[in-house]
Tab-separated table of C-alpha atoms in Angstrom:
chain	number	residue	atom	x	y	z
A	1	UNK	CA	-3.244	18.929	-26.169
A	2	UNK	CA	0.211	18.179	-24.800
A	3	UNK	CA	0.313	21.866	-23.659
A	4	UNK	CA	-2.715	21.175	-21.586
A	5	UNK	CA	-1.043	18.333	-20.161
A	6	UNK	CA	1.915	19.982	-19.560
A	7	UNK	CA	0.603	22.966	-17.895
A	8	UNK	CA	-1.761	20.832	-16.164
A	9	UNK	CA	-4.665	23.583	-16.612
A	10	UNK	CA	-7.023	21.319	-17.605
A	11	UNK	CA	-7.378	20.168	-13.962
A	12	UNK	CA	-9.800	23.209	-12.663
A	13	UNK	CA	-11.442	23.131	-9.025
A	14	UNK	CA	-14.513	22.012	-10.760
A	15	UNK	CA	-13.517	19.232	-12.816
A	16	UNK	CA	-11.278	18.053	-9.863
A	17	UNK	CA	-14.212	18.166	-7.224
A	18	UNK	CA	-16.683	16.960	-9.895
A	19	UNK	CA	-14.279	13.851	-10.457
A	20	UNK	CA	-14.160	12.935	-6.715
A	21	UNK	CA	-17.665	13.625	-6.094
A	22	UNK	CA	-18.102	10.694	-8.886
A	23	UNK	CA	-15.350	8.335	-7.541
A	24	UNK	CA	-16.927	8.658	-3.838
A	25	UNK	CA	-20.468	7.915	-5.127
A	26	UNK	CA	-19.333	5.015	-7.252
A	27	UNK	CA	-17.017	4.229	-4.197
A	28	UNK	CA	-19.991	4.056	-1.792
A	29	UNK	CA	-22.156	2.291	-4.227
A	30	UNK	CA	-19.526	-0.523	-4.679
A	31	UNK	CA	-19.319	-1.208	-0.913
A	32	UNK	CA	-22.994	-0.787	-0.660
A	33	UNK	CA	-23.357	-3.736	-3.095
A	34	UNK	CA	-20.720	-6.110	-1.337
A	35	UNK	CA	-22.698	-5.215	1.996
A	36	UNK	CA	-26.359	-5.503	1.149
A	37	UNK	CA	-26.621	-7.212	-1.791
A	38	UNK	CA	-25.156	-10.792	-0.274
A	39	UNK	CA	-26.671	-12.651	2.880
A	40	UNK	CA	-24.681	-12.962	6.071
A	41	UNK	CA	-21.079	-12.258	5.601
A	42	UNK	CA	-21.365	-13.596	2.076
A	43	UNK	CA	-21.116	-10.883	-0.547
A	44	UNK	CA	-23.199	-11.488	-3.860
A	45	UNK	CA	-20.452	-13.042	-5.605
A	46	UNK	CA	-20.438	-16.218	-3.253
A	47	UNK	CA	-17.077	-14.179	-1.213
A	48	UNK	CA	-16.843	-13.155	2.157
A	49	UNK	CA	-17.395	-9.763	2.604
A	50	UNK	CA	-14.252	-7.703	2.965
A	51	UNK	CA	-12.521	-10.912	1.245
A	52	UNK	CA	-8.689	-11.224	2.489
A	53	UNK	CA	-10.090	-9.724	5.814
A	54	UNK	CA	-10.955	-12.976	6.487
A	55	UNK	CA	-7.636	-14.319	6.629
A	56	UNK	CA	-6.316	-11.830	9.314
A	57	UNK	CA	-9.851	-12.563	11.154
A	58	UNK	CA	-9.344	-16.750	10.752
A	59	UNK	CA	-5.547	-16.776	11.717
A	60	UNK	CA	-6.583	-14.836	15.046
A	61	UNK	CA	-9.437	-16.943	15.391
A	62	UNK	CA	-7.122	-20.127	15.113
A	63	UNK	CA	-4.492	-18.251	17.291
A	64	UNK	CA	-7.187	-17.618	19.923
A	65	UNK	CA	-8.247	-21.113	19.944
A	66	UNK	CA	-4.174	-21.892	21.045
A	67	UNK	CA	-3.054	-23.106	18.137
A	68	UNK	CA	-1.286	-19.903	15.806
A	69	UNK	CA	1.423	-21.873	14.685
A	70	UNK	CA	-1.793	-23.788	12.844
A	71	UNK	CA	-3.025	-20.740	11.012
A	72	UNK	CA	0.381	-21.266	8.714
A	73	UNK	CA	-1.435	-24.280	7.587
A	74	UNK	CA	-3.852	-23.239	4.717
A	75	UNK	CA	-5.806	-26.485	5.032
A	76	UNK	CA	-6.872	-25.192	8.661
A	77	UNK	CA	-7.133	-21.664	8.008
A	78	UNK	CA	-9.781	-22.060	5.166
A	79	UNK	CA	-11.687	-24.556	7.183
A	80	UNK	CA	-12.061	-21.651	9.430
A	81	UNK	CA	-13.063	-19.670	6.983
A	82	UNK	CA	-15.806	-21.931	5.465
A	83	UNK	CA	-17.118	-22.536	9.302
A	84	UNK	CA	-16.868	-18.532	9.796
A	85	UNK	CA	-17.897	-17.097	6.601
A	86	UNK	CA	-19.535	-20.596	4.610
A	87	UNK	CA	-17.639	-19.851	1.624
A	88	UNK	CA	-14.897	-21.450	-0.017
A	89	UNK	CA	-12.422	-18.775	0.062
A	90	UNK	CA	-8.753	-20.224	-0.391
A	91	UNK	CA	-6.485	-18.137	1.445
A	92	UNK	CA	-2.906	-18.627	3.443
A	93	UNK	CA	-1.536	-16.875	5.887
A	94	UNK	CA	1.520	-15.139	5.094
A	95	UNK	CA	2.428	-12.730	7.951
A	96	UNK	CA	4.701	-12.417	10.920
A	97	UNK	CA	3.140	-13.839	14.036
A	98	UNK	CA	3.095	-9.933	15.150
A	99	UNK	CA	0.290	-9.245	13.255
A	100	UNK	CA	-1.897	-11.140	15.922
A	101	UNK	CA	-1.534	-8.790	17.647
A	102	UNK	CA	-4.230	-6.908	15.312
A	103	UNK	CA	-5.855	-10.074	14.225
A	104	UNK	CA	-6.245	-12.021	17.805
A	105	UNK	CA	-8.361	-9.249	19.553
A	106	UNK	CA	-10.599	-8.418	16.393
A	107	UNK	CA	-11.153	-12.097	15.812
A	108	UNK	CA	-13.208	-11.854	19.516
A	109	UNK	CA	-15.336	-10.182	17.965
A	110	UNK	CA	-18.398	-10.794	15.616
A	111	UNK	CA	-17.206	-11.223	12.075
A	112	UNK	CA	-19.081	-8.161	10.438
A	113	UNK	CA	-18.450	-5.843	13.759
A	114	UNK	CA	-14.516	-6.692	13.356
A	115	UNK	CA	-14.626	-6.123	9.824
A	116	UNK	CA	-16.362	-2.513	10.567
A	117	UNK	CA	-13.575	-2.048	13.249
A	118	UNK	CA	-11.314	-2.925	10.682
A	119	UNK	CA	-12.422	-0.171	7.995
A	120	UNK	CA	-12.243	2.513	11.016
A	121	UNK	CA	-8.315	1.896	11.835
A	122	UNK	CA	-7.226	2.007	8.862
A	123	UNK	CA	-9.483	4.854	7.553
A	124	UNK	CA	-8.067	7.121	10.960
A	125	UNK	CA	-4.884	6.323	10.346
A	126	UNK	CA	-4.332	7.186	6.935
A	127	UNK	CA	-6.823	10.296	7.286
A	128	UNK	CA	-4.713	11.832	10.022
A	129	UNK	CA	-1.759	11.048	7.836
A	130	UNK	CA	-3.073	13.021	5.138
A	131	UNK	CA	-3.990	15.828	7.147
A	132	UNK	CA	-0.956	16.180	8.586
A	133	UNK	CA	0.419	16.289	4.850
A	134	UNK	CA	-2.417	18.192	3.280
A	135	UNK	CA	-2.553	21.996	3.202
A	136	UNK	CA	-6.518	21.676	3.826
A	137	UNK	CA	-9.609	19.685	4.298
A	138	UNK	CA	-10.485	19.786	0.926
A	139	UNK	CA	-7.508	18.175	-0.286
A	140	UNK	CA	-7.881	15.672	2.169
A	141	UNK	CA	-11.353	14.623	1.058
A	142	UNK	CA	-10.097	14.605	-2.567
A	143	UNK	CA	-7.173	12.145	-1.503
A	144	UNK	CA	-10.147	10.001	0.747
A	145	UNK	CA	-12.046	9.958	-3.063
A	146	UNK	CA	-9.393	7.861	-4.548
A	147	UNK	CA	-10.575	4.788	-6.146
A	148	UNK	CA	-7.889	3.030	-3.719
A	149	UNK	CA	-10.450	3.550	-1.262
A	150	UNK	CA	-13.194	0.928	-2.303
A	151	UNK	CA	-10.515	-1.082	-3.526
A	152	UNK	CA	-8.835	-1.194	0.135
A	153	UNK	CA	-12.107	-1.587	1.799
A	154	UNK	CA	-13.766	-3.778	-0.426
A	155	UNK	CA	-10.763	-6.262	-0.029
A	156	UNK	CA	-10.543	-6.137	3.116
A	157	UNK	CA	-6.648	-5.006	3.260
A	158	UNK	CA	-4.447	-3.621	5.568
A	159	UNK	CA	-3.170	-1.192	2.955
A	160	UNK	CA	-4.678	2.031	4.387
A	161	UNK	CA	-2.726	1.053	8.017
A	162	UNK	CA	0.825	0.269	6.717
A	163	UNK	CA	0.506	3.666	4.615
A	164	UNK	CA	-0.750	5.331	7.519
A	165	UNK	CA	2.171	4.023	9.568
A	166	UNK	CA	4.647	4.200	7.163
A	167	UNK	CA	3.703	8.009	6.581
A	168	UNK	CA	3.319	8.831	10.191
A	169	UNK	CA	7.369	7.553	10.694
A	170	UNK	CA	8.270	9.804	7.697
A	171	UNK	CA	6.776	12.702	9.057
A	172	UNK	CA	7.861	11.907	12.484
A	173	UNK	CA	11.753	11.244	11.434
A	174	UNK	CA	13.300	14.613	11.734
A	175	UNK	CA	11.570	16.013	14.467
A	176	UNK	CA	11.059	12.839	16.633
A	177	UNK	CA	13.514	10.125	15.055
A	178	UNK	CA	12.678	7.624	18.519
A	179	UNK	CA	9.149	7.795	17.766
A	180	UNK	CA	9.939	7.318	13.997
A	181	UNK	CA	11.769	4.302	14.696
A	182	UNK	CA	9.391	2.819	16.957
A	183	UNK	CA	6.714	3.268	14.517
A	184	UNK	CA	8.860	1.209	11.585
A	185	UNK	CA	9.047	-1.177	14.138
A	186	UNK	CA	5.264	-1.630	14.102
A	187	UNK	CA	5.467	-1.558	10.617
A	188	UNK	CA	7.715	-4.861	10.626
A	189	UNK	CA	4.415	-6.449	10.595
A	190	UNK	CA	4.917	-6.149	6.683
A	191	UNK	CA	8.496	-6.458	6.062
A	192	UNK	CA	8.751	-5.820	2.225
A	193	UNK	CA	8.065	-1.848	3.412
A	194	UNK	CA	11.173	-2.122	5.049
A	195	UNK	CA	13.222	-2.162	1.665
A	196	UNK	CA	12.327	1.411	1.706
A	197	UNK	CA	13.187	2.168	5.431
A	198	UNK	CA	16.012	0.658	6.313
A	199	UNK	CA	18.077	2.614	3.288
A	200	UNK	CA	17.190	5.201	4.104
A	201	UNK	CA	18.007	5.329	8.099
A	202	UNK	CA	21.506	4.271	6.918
A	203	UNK	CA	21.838	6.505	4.365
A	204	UNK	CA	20.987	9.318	6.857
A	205	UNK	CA	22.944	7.724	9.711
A	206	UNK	CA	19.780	8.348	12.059
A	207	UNK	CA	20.761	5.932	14.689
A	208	UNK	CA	18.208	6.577	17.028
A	209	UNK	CA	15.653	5.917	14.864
A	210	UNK	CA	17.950	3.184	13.573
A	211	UNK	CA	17.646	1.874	17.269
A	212	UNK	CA	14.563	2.871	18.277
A	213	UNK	CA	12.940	0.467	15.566
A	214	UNK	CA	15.184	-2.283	16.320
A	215	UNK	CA	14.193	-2.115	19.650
A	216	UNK	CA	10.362	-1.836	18.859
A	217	UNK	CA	10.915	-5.044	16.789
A	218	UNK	CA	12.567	-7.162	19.134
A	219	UNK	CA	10.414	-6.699	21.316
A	220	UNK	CA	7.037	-7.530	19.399
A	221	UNK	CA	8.956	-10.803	18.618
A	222	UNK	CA	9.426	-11.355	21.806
A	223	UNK	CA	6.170	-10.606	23.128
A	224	UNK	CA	4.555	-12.489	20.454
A	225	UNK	CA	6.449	-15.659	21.431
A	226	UNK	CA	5.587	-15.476	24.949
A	227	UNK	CA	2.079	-15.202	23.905
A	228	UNK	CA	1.750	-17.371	20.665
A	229	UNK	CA	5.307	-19.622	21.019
A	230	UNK	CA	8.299	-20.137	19.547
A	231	UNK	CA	6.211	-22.791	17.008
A	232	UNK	CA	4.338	-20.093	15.290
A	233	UNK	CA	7.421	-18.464	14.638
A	234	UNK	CA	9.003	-21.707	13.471
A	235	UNK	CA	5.498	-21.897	10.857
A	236	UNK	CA	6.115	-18.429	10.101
A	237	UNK	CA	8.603	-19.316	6.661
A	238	UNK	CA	6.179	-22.076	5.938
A	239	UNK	CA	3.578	-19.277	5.491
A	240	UNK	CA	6.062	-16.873	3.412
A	241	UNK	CA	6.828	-20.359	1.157
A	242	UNK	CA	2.798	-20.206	0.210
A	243	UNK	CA	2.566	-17.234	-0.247
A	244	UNK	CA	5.834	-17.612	-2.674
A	245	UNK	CA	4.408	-19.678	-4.472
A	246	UNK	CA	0.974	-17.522	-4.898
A	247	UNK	CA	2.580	-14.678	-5.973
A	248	UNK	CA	4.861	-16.412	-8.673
A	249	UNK	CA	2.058	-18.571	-10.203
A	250	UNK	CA	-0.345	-15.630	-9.960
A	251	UNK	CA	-3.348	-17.629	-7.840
A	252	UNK	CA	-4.792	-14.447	-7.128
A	253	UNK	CA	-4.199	-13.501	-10.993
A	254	UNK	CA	-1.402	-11.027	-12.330
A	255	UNK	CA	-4.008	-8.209	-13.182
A	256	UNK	CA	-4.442	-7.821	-9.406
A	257	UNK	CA	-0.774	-7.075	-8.646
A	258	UNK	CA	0.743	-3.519	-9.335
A	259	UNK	CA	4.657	-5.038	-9.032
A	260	UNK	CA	7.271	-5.261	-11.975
A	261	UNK	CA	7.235	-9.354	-11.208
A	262	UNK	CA	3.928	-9.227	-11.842
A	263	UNK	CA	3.756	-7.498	-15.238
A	264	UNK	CA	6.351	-9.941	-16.825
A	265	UNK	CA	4.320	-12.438	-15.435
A	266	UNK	CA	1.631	-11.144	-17.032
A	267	UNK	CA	3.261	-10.969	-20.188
A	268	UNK	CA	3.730	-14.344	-20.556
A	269	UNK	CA	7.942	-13.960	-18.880
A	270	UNK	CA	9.502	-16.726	-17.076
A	271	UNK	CA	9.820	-16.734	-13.115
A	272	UNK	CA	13.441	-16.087	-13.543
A	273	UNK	CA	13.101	-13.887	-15.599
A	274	UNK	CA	10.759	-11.538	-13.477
A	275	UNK	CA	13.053	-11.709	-10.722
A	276	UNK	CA	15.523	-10.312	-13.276
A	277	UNK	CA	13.106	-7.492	-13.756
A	278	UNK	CA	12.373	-7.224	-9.958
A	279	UNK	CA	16.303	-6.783	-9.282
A	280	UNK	CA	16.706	-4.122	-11.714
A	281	UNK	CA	13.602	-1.989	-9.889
A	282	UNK	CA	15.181	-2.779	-6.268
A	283	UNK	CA	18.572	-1.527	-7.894
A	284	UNK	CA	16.674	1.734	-9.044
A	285	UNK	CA	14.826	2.017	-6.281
A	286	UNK	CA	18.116	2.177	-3.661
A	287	UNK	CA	19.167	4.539	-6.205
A	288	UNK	CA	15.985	7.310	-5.691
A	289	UNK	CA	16.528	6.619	-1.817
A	290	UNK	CA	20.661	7.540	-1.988
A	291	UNK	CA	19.838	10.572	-4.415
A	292	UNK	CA	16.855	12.427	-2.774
A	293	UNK	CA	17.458	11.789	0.821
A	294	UNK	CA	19.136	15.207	0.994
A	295	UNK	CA	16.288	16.553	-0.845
A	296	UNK	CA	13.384	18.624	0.737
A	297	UNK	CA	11.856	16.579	2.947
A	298	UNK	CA	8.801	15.489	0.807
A	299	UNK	CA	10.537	14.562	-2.123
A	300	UNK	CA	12.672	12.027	0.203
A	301	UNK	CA	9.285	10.669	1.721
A	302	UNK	CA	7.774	10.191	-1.164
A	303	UNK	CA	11.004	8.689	-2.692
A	304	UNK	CA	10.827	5.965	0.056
A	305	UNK	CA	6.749	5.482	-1.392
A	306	UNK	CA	8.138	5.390	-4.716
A	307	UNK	CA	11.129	2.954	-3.941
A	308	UNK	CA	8.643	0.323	-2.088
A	309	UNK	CA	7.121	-0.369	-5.307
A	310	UNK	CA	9.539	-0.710	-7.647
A	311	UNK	CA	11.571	-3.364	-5.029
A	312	UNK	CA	9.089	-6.079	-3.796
A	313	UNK	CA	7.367	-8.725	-6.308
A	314	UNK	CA	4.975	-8.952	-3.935
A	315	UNK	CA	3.174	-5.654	-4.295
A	316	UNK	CA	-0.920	-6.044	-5.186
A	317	UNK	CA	-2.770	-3.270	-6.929
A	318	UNK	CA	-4.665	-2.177	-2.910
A	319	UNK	CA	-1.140	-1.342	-2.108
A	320	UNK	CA	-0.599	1.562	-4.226
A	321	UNK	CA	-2.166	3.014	-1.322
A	322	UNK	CA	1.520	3.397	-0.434
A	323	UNK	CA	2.234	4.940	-4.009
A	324	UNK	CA	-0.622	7.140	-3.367
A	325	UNK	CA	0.916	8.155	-0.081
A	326	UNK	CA	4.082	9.375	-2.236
A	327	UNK	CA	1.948	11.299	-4.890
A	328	UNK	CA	0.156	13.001	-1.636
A	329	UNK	CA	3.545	14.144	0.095
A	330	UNK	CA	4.691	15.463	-3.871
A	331	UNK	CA	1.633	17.370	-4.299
A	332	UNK	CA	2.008	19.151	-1.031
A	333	UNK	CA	5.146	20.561	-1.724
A	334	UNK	CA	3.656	21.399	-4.591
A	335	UNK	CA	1.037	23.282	-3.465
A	336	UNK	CA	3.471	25.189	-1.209
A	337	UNK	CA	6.227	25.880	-4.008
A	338	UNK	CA	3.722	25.935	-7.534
A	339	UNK	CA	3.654	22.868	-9.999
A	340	UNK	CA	6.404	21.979	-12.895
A	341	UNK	CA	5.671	21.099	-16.348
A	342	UNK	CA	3.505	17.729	-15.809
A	343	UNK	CA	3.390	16.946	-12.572
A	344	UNK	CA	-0.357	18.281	-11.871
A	345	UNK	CA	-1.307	15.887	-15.058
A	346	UNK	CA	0.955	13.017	-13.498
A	347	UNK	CA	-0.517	13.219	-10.110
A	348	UNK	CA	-3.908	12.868	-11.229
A	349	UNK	CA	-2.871	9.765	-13.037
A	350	UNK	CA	-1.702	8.239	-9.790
A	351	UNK	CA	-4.848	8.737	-8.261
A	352	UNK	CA	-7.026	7.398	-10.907
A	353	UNK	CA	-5.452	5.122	-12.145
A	354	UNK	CA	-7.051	2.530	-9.520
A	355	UNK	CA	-10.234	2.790	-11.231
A	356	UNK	CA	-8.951	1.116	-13.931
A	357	UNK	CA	-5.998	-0.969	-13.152
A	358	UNK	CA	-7.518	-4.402	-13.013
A	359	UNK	CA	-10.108	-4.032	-16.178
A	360	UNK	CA	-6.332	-2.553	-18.380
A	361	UNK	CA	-4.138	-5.585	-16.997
A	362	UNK	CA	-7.113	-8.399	-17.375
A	363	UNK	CA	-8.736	-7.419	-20.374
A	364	UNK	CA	-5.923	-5.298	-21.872
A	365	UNK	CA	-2.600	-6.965	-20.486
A	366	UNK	CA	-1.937	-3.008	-20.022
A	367	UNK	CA	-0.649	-2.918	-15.877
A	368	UNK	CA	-1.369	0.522	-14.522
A	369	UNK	CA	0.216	-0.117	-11.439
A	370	UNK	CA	4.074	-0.277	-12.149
A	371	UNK	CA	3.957	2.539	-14.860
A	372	UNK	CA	2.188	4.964	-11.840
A	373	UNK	CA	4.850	3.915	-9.476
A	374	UNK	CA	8.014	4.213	-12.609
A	375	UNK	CA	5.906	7.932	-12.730
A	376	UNK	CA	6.439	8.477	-9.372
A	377	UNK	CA	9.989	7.868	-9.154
A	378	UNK	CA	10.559	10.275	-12.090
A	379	UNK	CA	9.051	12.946	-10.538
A	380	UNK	CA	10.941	12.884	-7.438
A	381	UNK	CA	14.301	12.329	-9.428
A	382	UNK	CA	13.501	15.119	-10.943
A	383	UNK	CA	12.411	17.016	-8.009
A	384	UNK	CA	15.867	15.982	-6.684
A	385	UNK	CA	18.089	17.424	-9.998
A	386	UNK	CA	18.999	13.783	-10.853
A	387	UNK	CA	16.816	13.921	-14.267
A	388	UNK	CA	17.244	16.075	-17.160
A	389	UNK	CA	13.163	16.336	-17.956
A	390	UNK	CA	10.968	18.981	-19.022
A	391	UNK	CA	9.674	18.861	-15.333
A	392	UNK	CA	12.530	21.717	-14.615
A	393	UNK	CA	10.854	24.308	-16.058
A	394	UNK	CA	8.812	25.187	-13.526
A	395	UNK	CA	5.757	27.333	-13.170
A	396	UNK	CA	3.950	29.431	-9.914
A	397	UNK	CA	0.332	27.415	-10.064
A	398	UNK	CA	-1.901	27.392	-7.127
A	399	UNK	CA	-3.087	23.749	-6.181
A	400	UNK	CA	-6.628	22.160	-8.381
């Protein structure tokens, strides 16, 4: 058995396609539900369809209405959404006032149209990432299979964008480093990705992209506050403070979070204590940055992936897309260079384990989440010579 696992034989073309072929239908059938099966933009379960989409859509709804610095204020944004979506849906409003820049010109549009809008940016983003990364279609229509996908879509999140960005700058940072940096500056919209970024610019001393993205960022800020004022950036910490406070009690429940706040949390472990827990991963974290960014160039991307989610408490189980992103860069190299002992079996792990990460932590208090991204971080330590593992001894495998 552990042979098999090793070797990672077990994962054929067959059973790999057959796999995805089920986690696409079951994918499709699980949107199909949320779409059909409610009335309006009200899924069966009394939600709004595409559920924290509705946040982005009311705070750019409540921006276009000229008053953003109100959409900081969860007693306004969720009478928006109960006049938009008639359901109470308690939500808050937790991101930089850049993010209207997204939310304000979808919000002009019909509800269910934006939210369709919504599914097509981040799908093209993240599917031109991947084929970018990907040695062929195939793979990329295995990666598209992932159980993240109805998880991302069905919740509405802007999961498959950041990762899309966030890959696009990696890819981008030795042969375009301006561009790269420009792109991160996009990315600001969801600072905790930065954690990953930033170290590693420095730690490469790539001052134009260093530049580029400060320059990108300052002037989004600026733009915004032109357009939305200087008050919704004064809201803006009032909106991080709720969404503090979400996170730490768990309001949107523990099992939904893939962060290692969240699974001391879950375990019944104090605040202070998780943040304990929390510093420890940031700590390791900096440490896979510093030791693979002279590594080949996908083992240092997918360290940054792999780094994101060990340093941010506030890390929910739709943004493993970002993990995901990591296992996709590791299994292209790969691909190119033949699989070590475990990784094939590890990689598929990452991908499923979506399917099955809220059902473990809820019914199970067994997080899936944190242990893919600890997974993640070993392979690329490894990949990098910094772990003495049985993933050295390596074998020529062409990719499942």
């Amino acid at each position: 058995m552990m042979n098999a696992v090793a070797s990672g034989r077990w994962l054929t073309d067959e059973r790999v396609t057959a796999v995805a072929r089920i986690s696409a239908l079951a994918g499709i059938a699980m949107l199909a539900i949320w779409w059909l099966g409610g009335h309006g933009s009200v899924d069966p379960f009394g939600e709004p369809i595409g559920r924290d989409f509705t946040a982005f859509y009311n705070a750019g709804r409540v921006a276009n209405a000229g008053h953003p610095a109100s959409a900081y204020n969860p007693d306004v944004i969720n009478a928006s959404v109960r006049s938009v979506n008639g359901a109470n849906y308690p939500m808050a409003w937790i991101y930089p006032p850049t993010f209207l820049f997204i939310a304000s010109p979808l919000a002009r549009l019909p509800y269910l149209l934006a939210l369709l809008l919504w599914y097509v940016i981040g799908l093209v983003a993240i599917g031109l990432v991947l084929a970018a990364i990907l040695p062929n279609r195939r793979a990329v229509m295995i990666a598209l299979a992932s159980p993240l996908t109805p998880m991302v879509l069905g919740g509405g999140q802007n999961a498959f964008l950041s990762a899309g960005l966030l890959g696009a700058g990696l890819l981008m940072l030795d042969r375009r480093p301006a561009v790269a940096g420009g792109i991160f500056g996009v990315l600001t919209y969801k600072p905790q990705l930065g954690i990953g970024i930033a170290p590693l610019l420095l730690i490469e001393r790539n001052w134009r992209a260093i530049a580029a993205a400060i320059v990108t960022t300052a002037a989004l800020i600026g733009l915004s506050a032109m357009i939305w004022g200087i008050d919704s950036w004064a809201a803006f910490p009032g909106g991080l403070a709720n969404g503090r406070y979400w996170m730490e009690q768990g309001t949107s429940g523990f099992d939904k979070s893939a962060s290692l706040f969240s699974v001391i949390r879950l375990w019944g472990g104090s605040i202070q204590f998780g943040y304990v827990v929390q510093a420890i991963g940031l700590v390791l974290g900096l440490f896979t940055i510093w030791r693979c960014a002279k590594a080949d160039p996908a083992v240092r991307n997918a360290s940054v992936c792999a780094a994101v989610g060990l340093s941010t408490p506030y890390f929910m189980d739709y943004d493993m897309a970002t993990i995901g992103l990591g296992a996709v860069f590791l299994y292209a190299l790969c691909a190119r260079d033949g699989f070590r002992r475990y990784e094939c079996s590890a990689i598929a792990f990452i991908w499923v384990a979506p399917w099955f990460s809220r059902a473990a932590a809820g019914n199970l208090l067994l997080p899936l989440g944190p242990p893919a991204t600890l997974l993640l971080t070993w392979l690329v330590l490894a990949r990098a010579g910094v772990t003495a593992s049985p993933f050295r001894r390596s074998r020529a495998a062409s990719a499942p």
